[in-house]
Coordinates of C-alpha atoms and ligand atoms in Angstrom, one line a residue:
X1 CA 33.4 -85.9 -97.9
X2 CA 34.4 -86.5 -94.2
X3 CA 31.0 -84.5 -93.0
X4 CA 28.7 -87.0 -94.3
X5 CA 30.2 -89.5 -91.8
X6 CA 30.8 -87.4 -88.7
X7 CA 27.9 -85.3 -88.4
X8 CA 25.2 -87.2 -90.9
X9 CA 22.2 -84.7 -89.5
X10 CA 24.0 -81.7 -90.9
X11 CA 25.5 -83.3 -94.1
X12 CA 21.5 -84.5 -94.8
X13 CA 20.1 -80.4 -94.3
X14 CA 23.7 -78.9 -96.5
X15 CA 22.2 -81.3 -99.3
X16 CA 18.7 -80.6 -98.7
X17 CA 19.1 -76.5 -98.9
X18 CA 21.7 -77.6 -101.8
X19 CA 19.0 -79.0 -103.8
X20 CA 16.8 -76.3 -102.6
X21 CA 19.0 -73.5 -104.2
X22 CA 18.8 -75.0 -107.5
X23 CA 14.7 -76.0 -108.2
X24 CA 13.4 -73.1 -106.7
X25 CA 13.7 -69.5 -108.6
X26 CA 15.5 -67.2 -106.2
X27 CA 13.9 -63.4 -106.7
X28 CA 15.5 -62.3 -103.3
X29 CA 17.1 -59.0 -104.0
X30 CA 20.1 -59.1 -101.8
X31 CA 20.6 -63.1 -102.7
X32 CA 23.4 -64.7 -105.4
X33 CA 25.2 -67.7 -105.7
X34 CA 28.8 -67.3 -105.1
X35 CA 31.4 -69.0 -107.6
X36 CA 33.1 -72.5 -106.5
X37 CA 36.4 -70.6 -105.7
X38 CA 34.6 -67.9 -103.5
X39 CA 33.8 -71.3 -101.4
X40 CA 36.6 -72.9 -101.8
X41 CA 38.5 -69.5 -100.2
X42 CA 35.5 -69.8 -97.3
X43 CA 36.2 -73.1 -96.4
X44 CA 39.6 -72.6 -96.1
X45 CA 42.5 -73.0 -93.2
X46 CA 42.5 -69.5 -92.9
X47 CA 39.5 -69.9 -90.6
X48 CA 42.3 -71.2 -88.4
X49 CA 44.0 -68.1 -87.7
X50 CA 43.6 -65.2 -85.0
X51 CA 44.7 -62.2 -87.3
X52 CA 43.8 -59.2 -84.5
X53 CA 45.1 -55.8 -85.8
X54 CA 46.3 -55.2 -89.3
X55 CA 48.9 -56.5 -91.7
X56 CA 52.1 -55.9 -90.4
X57 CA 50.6 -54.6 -87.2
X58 CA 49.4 -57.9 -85.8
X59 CA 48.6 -58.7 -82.3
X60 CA 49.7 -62.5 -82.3
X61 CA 52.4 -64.6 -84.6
X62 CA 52.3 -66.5 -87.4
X63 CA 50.6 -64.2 -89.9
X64 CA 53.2 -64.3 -92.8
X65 CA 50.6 -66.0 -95.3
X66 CA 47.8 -64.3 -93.7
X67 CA 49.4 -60.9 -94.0
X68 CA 49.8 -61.7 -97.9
X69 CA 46.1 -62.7 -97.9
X70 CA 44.8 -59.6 -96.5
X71 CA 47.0 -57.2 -98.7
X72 CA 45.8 -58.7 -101.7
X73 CA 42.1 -58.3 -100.8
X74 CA 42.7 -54.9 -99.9
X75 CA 44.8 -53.6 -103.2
X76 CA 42.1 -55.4 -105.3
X77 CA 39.3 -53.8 -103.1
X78 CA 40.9 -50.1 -103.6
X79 CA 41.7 -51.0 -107.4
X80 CA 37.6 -52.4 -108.1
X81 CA 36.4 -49.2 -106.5
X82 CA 38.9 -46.6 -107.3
X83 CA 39.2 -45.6 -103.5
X84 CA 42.3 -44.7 -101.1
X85 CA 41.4 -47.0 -98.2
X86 CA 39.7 -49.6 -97.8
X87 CA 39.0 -51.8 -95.1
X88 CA 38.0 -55.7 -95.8
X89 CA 37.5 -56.8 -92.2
X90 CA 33.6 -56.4 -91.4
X91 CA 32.0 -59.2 -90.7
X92 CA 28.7 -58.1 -91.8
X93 CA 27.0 -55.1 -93.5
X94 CA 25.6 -54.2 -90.0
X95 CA 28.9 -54.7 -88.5
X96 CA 30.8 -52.2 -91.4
X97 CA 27.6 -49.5 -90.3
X98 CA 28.1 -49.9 -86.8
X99 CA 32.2 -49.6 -87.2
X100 CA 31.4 -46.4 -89.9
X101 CA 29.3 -44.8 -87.2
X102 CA 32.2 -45.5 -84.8
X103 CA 34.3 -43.7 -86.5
X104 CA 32.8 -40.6 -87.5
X105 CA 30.1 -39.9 -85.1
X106 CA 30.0 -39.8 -81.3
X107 CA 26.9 -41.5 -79.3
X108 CA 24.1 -39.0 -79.2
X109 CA 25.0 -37.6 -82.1
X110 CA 22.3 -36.3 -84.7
X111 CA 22.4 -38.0 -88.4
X112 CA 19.9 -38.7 -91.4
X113 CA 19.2 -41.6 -93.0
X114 CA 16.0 -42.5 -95.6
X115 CA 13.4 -44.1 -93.3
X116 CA 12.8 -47.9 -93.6
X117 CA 9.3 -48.1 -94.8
X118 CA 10.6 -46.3 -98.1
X119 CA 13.4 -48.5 -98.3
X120 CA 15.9 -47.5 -95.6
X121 CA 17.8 -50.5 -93.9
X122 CA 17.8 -51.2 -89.9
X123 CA 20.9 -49.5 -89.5
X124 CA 20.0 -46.2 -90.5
X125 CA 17.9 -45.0 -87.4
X126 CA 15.4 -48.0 -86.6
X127 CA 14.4 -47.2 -83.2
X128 CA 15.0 -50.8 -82.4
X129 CA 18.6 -50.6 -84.1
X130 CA 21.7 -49.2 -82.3
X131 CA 21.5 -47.1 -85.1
X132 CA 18.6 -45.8 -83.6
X133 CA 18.6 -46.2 -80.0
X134 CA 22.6 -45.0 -79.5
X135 CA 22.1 -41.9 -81.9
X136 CA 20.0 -39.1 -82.7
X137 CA 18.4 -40.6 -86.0
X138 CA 16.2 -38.3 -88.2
X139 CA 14.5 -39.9 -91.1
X140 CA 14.1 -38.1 -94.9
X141 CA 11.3 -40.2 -97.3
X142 CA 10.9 -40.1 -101.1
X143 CA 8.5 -37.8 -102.3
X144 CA 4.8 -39.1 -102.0
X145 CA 3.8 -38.5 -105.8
X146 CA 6.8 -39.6 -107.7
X147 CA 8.6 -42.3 -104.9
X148 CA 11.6 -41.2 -105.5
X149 CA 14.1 -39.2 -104.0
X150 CA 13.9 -35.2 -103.8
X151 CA 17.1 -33.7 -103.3
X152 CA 15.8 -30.0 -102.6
X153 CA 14.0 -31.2 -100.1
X154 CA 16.4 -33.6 -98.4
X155 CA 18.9 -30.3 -98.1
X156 CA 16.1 -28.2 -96.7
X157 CA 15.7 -30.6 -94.5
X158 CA 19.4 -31.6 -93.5
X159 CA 19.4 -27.2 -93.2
X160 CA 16.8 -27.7 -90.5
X161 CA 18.7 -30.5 -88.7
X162 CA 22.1 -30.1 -89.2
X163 CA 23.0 -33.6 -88.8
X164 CA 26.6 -34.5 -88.5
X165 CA 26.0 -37.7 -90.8
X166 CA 23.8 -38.3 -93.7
X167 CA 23.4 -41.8 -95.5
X168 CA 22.4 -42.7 -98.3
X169 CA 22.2 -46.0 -100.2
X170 CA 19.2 -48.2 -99.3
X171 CA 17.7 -51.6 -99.4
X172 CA 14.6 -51.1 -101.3
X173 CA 15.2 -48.3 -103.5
X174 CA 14.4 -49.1 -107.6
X175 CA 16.3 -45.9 -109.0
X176 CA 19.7 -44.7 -109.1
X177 CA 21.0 -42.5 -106.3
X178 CA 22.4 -39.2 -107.4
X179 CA 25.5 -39.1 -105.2
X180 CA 27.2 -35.5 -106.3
X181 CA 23.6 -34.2 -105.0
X182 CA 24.2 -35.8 -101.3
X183 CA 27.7 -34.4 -101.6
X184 CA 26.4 -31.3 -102.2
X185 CA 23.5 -31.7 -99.4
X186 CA 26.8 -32.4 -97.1
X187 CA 28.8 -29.5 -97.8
X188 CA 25.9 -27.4 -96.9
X189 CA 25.2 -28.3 -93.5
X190 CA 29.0 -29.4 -92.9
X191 CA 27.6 -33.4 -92.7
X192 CA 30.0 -36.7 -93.1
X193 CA 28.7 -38.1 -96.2
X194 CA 28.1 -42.1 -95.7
X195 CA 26.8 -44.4 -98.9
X196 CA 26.0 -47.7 -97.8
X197 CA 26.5 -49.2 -101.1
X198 CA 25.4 -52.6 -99.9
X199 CA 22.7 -53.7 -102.3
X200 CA 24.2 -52.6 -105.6
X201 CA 28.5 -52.8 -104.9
X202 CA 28.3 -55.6 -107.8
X203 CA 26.5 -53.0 -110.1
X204 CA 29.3 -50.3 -109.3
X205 CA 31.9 -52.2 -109.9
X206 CA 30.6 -53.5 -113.4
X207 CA 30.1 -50.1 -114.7
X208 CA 26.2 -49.8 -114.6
X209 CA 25.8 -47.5 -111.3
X210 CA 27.1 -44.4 -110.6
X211 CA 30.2 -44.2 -107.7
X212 CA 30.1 -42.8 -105.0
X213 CA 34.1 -43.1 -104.5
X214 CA 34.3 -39.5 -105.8
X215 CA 32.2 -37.8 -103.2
X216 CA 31.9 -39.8 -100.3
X217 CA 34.4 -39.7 -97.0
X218 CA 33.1 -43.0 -95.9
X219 CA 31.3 -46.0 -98.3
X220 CA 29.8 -49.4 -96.5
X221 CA 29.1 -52.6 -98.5
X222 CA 28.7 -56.5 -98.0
X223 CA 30.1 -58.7 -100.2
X224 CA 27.4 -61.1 -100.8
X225 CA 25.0 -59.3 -102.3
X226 CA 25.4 -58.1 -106.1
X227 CA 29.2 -58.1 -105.3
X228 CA 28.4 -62.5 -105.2
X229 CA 31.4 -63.2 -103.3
X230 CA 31.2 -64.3 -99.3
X231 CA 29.0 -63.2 -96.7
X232 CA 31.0 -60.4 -95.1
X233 CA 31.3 -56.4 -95.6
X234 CA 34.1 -53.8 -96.7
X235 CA 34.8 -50.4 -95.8
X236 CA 36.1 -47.6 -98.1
X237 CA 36.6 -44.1 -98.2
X238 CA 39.8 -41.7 -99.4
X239 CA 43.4 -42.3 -98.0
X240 CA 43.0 -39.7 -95.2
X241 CA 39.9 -41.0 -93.7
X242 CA 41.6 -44.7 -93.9
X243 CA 43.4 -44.3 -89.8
X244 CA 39.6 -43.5 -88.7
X245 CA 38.4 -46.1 -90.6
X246 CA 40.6 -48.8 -89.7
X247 CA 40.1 -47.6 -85.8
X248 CA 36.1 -48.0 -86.2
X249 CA 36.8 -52.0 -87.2
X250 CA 39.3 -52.5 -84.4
X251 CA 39.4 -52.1 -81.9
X252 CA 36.5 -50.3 -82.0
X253 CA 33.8 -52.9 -82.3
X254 CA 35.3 -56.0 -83.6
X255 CA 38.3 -59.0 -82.6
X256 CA 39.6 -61.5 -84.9
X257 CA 38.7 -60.9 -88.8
X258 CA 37.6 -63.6 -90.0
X259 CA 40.6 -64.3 -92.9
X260 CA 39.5 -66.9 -94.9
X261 CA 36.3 -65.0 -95.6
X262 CA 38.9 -62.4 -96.8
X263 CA 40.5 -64.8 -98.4
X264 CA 37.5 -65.0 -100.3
X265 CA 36.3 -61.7 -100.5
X266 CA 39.8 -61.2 -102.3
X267 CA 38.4 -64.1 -105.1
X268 CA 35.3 -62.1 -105.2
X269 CA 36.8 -58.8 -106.2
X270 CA 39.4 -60.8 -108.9
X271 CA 36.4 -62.4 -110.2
X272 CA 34.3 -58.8 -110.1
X273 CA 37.6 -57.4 -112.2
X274 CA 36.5 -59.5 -115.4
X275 CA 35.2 -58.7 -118.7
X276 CA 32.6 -61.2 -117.8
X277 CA 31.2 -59.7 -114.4
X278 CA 30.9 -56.2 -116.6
X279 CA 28.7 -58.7 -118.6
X280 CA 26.6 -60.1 -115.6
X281 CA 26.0 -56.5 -113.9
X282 CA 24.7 -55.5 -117.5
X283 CA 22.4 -58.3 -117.7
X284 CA 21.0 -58.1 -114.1
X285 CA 19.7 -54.4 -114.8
X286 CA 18.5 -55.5 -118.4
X287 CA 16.7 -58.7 -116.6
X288 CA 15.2 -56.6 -114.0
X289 CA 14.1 -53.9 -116.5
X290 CA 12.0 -56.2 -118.4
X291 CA 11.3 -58.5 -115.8
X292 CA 9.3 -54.7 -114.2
X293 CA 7.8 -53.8 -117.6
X294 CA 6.2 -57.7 -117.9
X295 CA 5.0 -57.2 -114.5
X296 CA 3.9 -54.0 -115.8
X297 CA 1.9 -54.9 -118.9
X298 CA 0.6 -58.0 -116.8
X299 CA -1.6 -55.2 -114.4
X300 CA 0.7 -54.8 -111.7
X301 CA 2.2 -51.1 -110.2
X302 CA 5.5 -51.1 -109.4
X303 CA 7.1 -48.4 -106.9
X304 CA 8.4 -45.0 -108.6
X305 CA 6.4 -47.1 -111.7
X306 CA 10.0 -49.0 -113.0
X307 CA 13.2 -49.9 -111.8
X308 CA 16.7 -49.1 -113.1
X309 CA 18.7 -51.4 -111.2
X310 CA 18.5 -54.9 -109.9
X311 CA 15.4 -54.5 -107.6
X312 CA 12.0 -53.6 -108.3
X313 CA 9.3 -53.2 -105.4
X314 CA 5.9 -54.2 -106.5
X315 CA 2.5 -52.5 -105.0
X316 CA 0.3 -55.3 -104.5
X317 CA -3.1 -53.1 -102.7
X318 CA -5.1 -53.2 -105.9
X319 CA -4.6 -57.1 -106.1
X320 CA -6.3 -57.1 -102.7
X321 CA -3.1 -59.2 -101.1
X322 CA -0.7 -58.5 -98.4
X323 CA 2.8 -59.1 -99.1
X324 CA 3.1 -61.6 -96.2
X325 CA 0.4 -64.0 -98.2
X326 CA 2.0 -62.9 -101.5
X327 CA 5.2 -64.6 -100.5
X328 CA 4.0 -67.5 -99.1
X329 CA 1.7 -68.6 -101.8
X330 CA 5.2 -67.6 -104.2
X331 CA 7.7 -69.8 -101.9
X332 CA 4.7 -73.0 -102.5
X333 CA 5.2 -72.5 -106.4
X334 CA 9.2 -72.4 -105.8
X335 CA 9.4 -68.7 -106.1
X336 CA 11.3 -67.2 -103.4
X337 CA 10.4 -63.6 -102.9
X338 CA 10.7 -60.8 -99.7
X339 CA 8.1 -59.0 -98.8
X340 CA 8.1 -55.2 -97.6
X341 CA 7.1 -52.0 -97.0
X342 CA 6.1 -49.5 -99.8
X343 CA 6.4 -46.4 -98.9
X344 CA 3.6 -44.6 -96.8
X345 CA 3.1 -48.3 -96.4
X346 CA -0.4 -48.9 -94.0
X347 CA 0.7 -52.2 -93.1
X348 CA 3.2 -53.0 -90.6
X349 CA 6.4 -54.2 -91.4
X350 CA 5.5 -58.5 -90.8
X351 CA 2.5 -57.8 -93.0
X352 CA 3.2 -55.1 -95.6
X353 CA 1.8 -54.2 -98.7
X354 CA 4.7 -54.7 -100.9
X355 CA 7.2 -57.2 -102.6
X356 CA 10.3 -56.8 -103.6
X357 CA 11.9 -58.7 -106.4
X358 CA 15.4 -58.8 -107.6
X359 CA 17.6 -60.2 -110.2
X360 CA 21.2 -61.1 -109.3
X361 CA 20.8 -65.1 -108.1
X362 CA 18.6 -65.4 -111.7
X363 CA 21.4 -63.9 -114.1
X364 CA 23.7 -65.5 -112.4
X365 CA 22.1 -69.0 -113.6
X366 CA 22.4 -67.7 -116.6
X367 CA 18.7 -66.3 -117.5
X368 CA 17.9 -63.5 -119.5
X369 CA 15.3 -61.4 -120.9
X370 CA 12.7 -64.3 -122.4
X371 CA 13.0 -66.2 -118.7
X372 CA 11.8 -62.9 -116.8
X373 CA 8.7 -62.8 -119.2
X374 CA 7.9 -66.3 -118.3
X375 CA 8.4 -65.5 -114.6
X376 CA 6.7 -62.4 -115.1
X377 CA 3.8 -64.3 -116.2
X378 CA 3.8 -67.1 -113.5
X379 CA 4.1 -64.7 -110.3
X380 CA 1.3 -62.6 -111.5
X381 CA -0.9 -65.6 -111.9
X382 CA -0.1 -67.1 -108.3
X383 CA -0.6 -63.8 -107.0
X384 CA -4.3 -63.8 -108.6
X385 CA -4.6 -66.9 -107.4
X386 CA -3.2 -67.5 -104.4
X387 CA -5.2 -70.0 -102.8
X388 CA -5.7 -72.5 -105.7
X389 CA -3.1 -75.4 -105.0
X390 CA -3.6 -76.7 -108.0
X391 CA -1.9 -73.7 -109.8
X392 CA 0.5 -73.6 -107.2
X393 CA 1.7 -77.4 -108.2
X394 CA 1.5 -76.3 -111.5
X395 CA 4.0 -73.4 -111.3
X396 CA 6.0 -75.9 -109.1
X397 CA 6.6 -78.1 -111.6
X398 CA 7.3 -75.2 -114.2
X399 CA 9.5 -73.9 -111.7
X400 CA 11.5 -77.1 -111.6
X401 CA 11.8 -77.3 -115.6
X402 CA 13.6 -73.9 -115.9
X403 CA 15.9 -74.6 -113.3
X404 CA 16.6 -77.8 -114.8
X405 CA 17.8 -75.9 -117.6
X406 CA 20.1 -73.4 -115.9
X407 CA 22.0 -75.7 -113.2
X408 CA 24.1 -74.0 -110.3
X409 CA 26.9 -75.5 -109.5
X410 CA 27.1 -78.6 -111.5
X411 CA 29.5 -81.3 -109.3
X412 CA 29.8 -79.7 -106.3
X413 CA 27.9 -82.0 -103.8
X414 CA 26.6 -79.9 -101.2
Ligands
PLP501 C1 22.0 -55.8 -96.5 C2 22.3 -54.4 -96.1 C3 22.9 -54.2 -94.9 C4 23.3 -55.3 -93.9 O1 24.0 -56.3 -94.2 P1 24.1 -57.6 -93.3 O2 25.3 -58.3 -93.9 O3 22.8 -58.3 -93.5 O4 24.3 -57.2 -91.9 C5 23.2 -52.9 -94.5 N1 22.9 -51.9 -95.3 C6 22.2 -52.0 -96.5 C7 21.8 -50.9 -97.3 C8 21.9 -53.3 -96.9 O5 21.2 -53.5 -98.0

């Protein structure tokens, strides 16, 4: 490895967060661990290239291979999602939201997204967001008794508004989003229909979450997430939004894609085309769904009371701790967690009364249904005892064991 000897300070932290990844137990929702070949692809040459425009259509030489590169990730994007167009440039999941936005709305314009205490993301009207402070953003909520989403009133409220966009697809949301009802809502009021798929791409693609890709004119997802391939975002919609699409990207708010992350995103969606990955979205909803009813039995309330995909928020005000103090005692045991916002959340958003737990990094290690009782078990106890150290070292060192027992990455060395 030529980094070890030119730039020791970084080699030592690469190695350090390397062994980091695989003794602690990551629970982050929107957190994997890509294959070798999805790395491989990142670290490429292609990050040598300026690529500006699109295949075919490019605004400096010497894109023959890089041309090729792109194609490919774009036919296997359309073919995983059954979709028209799509668009594998985005750098980020922000980035794909601000280029969607670009293309469909104009600034000022009035649109409806699901309001981040109940599990919205930034980019759907935060007032500290461009999302926010460029456009008109209204906010919807789940319903206060059930948590979930109610589609009567969301339309009775878009009747009100009248946006000219509505989003949905969230960050902290435990059920499945009805998308024919949000078509629906859209053809009423005459409103773009946007799904930010970002969370749970990986679980449409394997057959466990409903598409959107028959009702939407404009889908948004990263790629790192559930999809597990590079850090990055796509955007989809049908063939005849694709021009508007495209235009959003670039020139409308970004340069140079960055190609050899397409080059990987194009390993992701090969890899996401497998038998196997049908297999791995399968088991991330099974793990989560018991990992929820453990947590369940054990005493703890979960948002809209269980979870059927791969994140579940849990309701920690009866254990008498904040989410903020929840997640630190967690990370001392080697459980990495987020905290949040529940909805109607008292707390502000650094504190919160929530955390959210998610299964993708676990089942991709390899764990199943009797790990998520065991880590069922060993949350709940450090979250009943969060200031006793000694647990904490305890749980550590339990922590360590299972990992030991589902390794990540085997030779690779950093
Ligand atoms: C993660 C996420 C994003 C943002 O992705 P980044 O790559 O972090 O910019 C956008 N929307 C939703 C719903 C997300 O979950």
């Amino acid at each position: 490895m030529k980094l070890k000897e030119t730039d020791s300070a970084i080699y030592g932290l690469l190695r350090e967060e390397f062994d980091y990844q695989k003794s602690t137990l990551r629970l982050i929702a929107s957190e994997n661990y890509t294959s070798k070949a999805v790395m491989e692809a990142t670290g490429s040459v292609a990050t040598n290239k300026y690529a500006e425009g699109y295949p075919g259509k490019r605004y400096y030489a010497g894109n023959q291979y890089i041309d090729q590169i792109e194609e490919l990730a774009i036919e296997r994007a359309k073919k995983l999602f059954n979709v028209g167009h799509a668009n594998v440039q985005p750098h980020s999941g922000s980035s794909a939201n601000i280029a969607a936005f670009f293309s469909f709305l104009e600034p000022g314009d009035k649109f409806m997204g699901l309001e981040l205490p109940h599990g919205g993301h930034l980019t759907h009207g935060s007032p500290v967001n461009f999302s926010g402070k460029w456009f008109r953003a209204v906010a919807y909520g789940v319903d206060k008794e059930t948590e979930a989403l109610d589609y009567d009133a969301i339309k009775k409220q878009a009747i009100e508004e009248k946006p000219k966009l509505i989003i949905c697809g969230y960050t902290a949301y435990p059920l499945m989003i009805d998308f024919k009802a949000f078509r629906e809502i859209c053809d009423e009021v005459g409103a773009v229909m946007m799904a930010d798929i970002s969370h749970f791409a990986g679980l449409v693609a394997g057959g466990v979450y409903n598409s959107p890709a028959p009702y939407a004119d404009v889908i948004t997802s990263t790629t790192h997430k559930t999809l597990r391939g590079p850090r990055g975002a796509i955007i989809l919609g049908p063939e005849e939004n694709g021009k508007k699409i495209d235009k959003g990207v670039f020139p409308g708010t970004q340069g140079g894609p960055l190609e050899h992350v397409i080059a990987a995103k194009a390993v992701c969606f090969h890899e996401a085309m497998q038998p196997e990955f049908k297999e791995y979205a399968t088991q991330i909803v099974k793990n989560a769904k018991v990992l929820a009813e453990e947590l369940v039995s054990l005493g703890l309330r979960l948002v809209a009371g269980k979870t059927n995909t791969h994140v579940l928020l849990v309701d920690l005000n009866q254990k008498g701790i904040t989410g903020k103090d929840a997640q630190a005692a967690l990370e001392e045991a080697g459980i990495i967690t987020n905290r949040n916002t529940i909805p109607f959340d008292t707390r502000s958003p650094f504190v919160t009364s929530g955390l959210r737990l998610g299964t993708p990094a676990l089942t991709t290690r390899g764990m199943k249904e009797d790990e998520m009782k065991h880590i069922a078990r060993m949350i709940v106890k450090v979250i009943e005892n969060p200031n006793d150290s000694e647990l904490k070292l305890k749980v550590r060192s339990e922590v360590e064991e299972l990992c030991g027992k589902f390794p990540i990455y085997g030779d690779v060395s950093y």
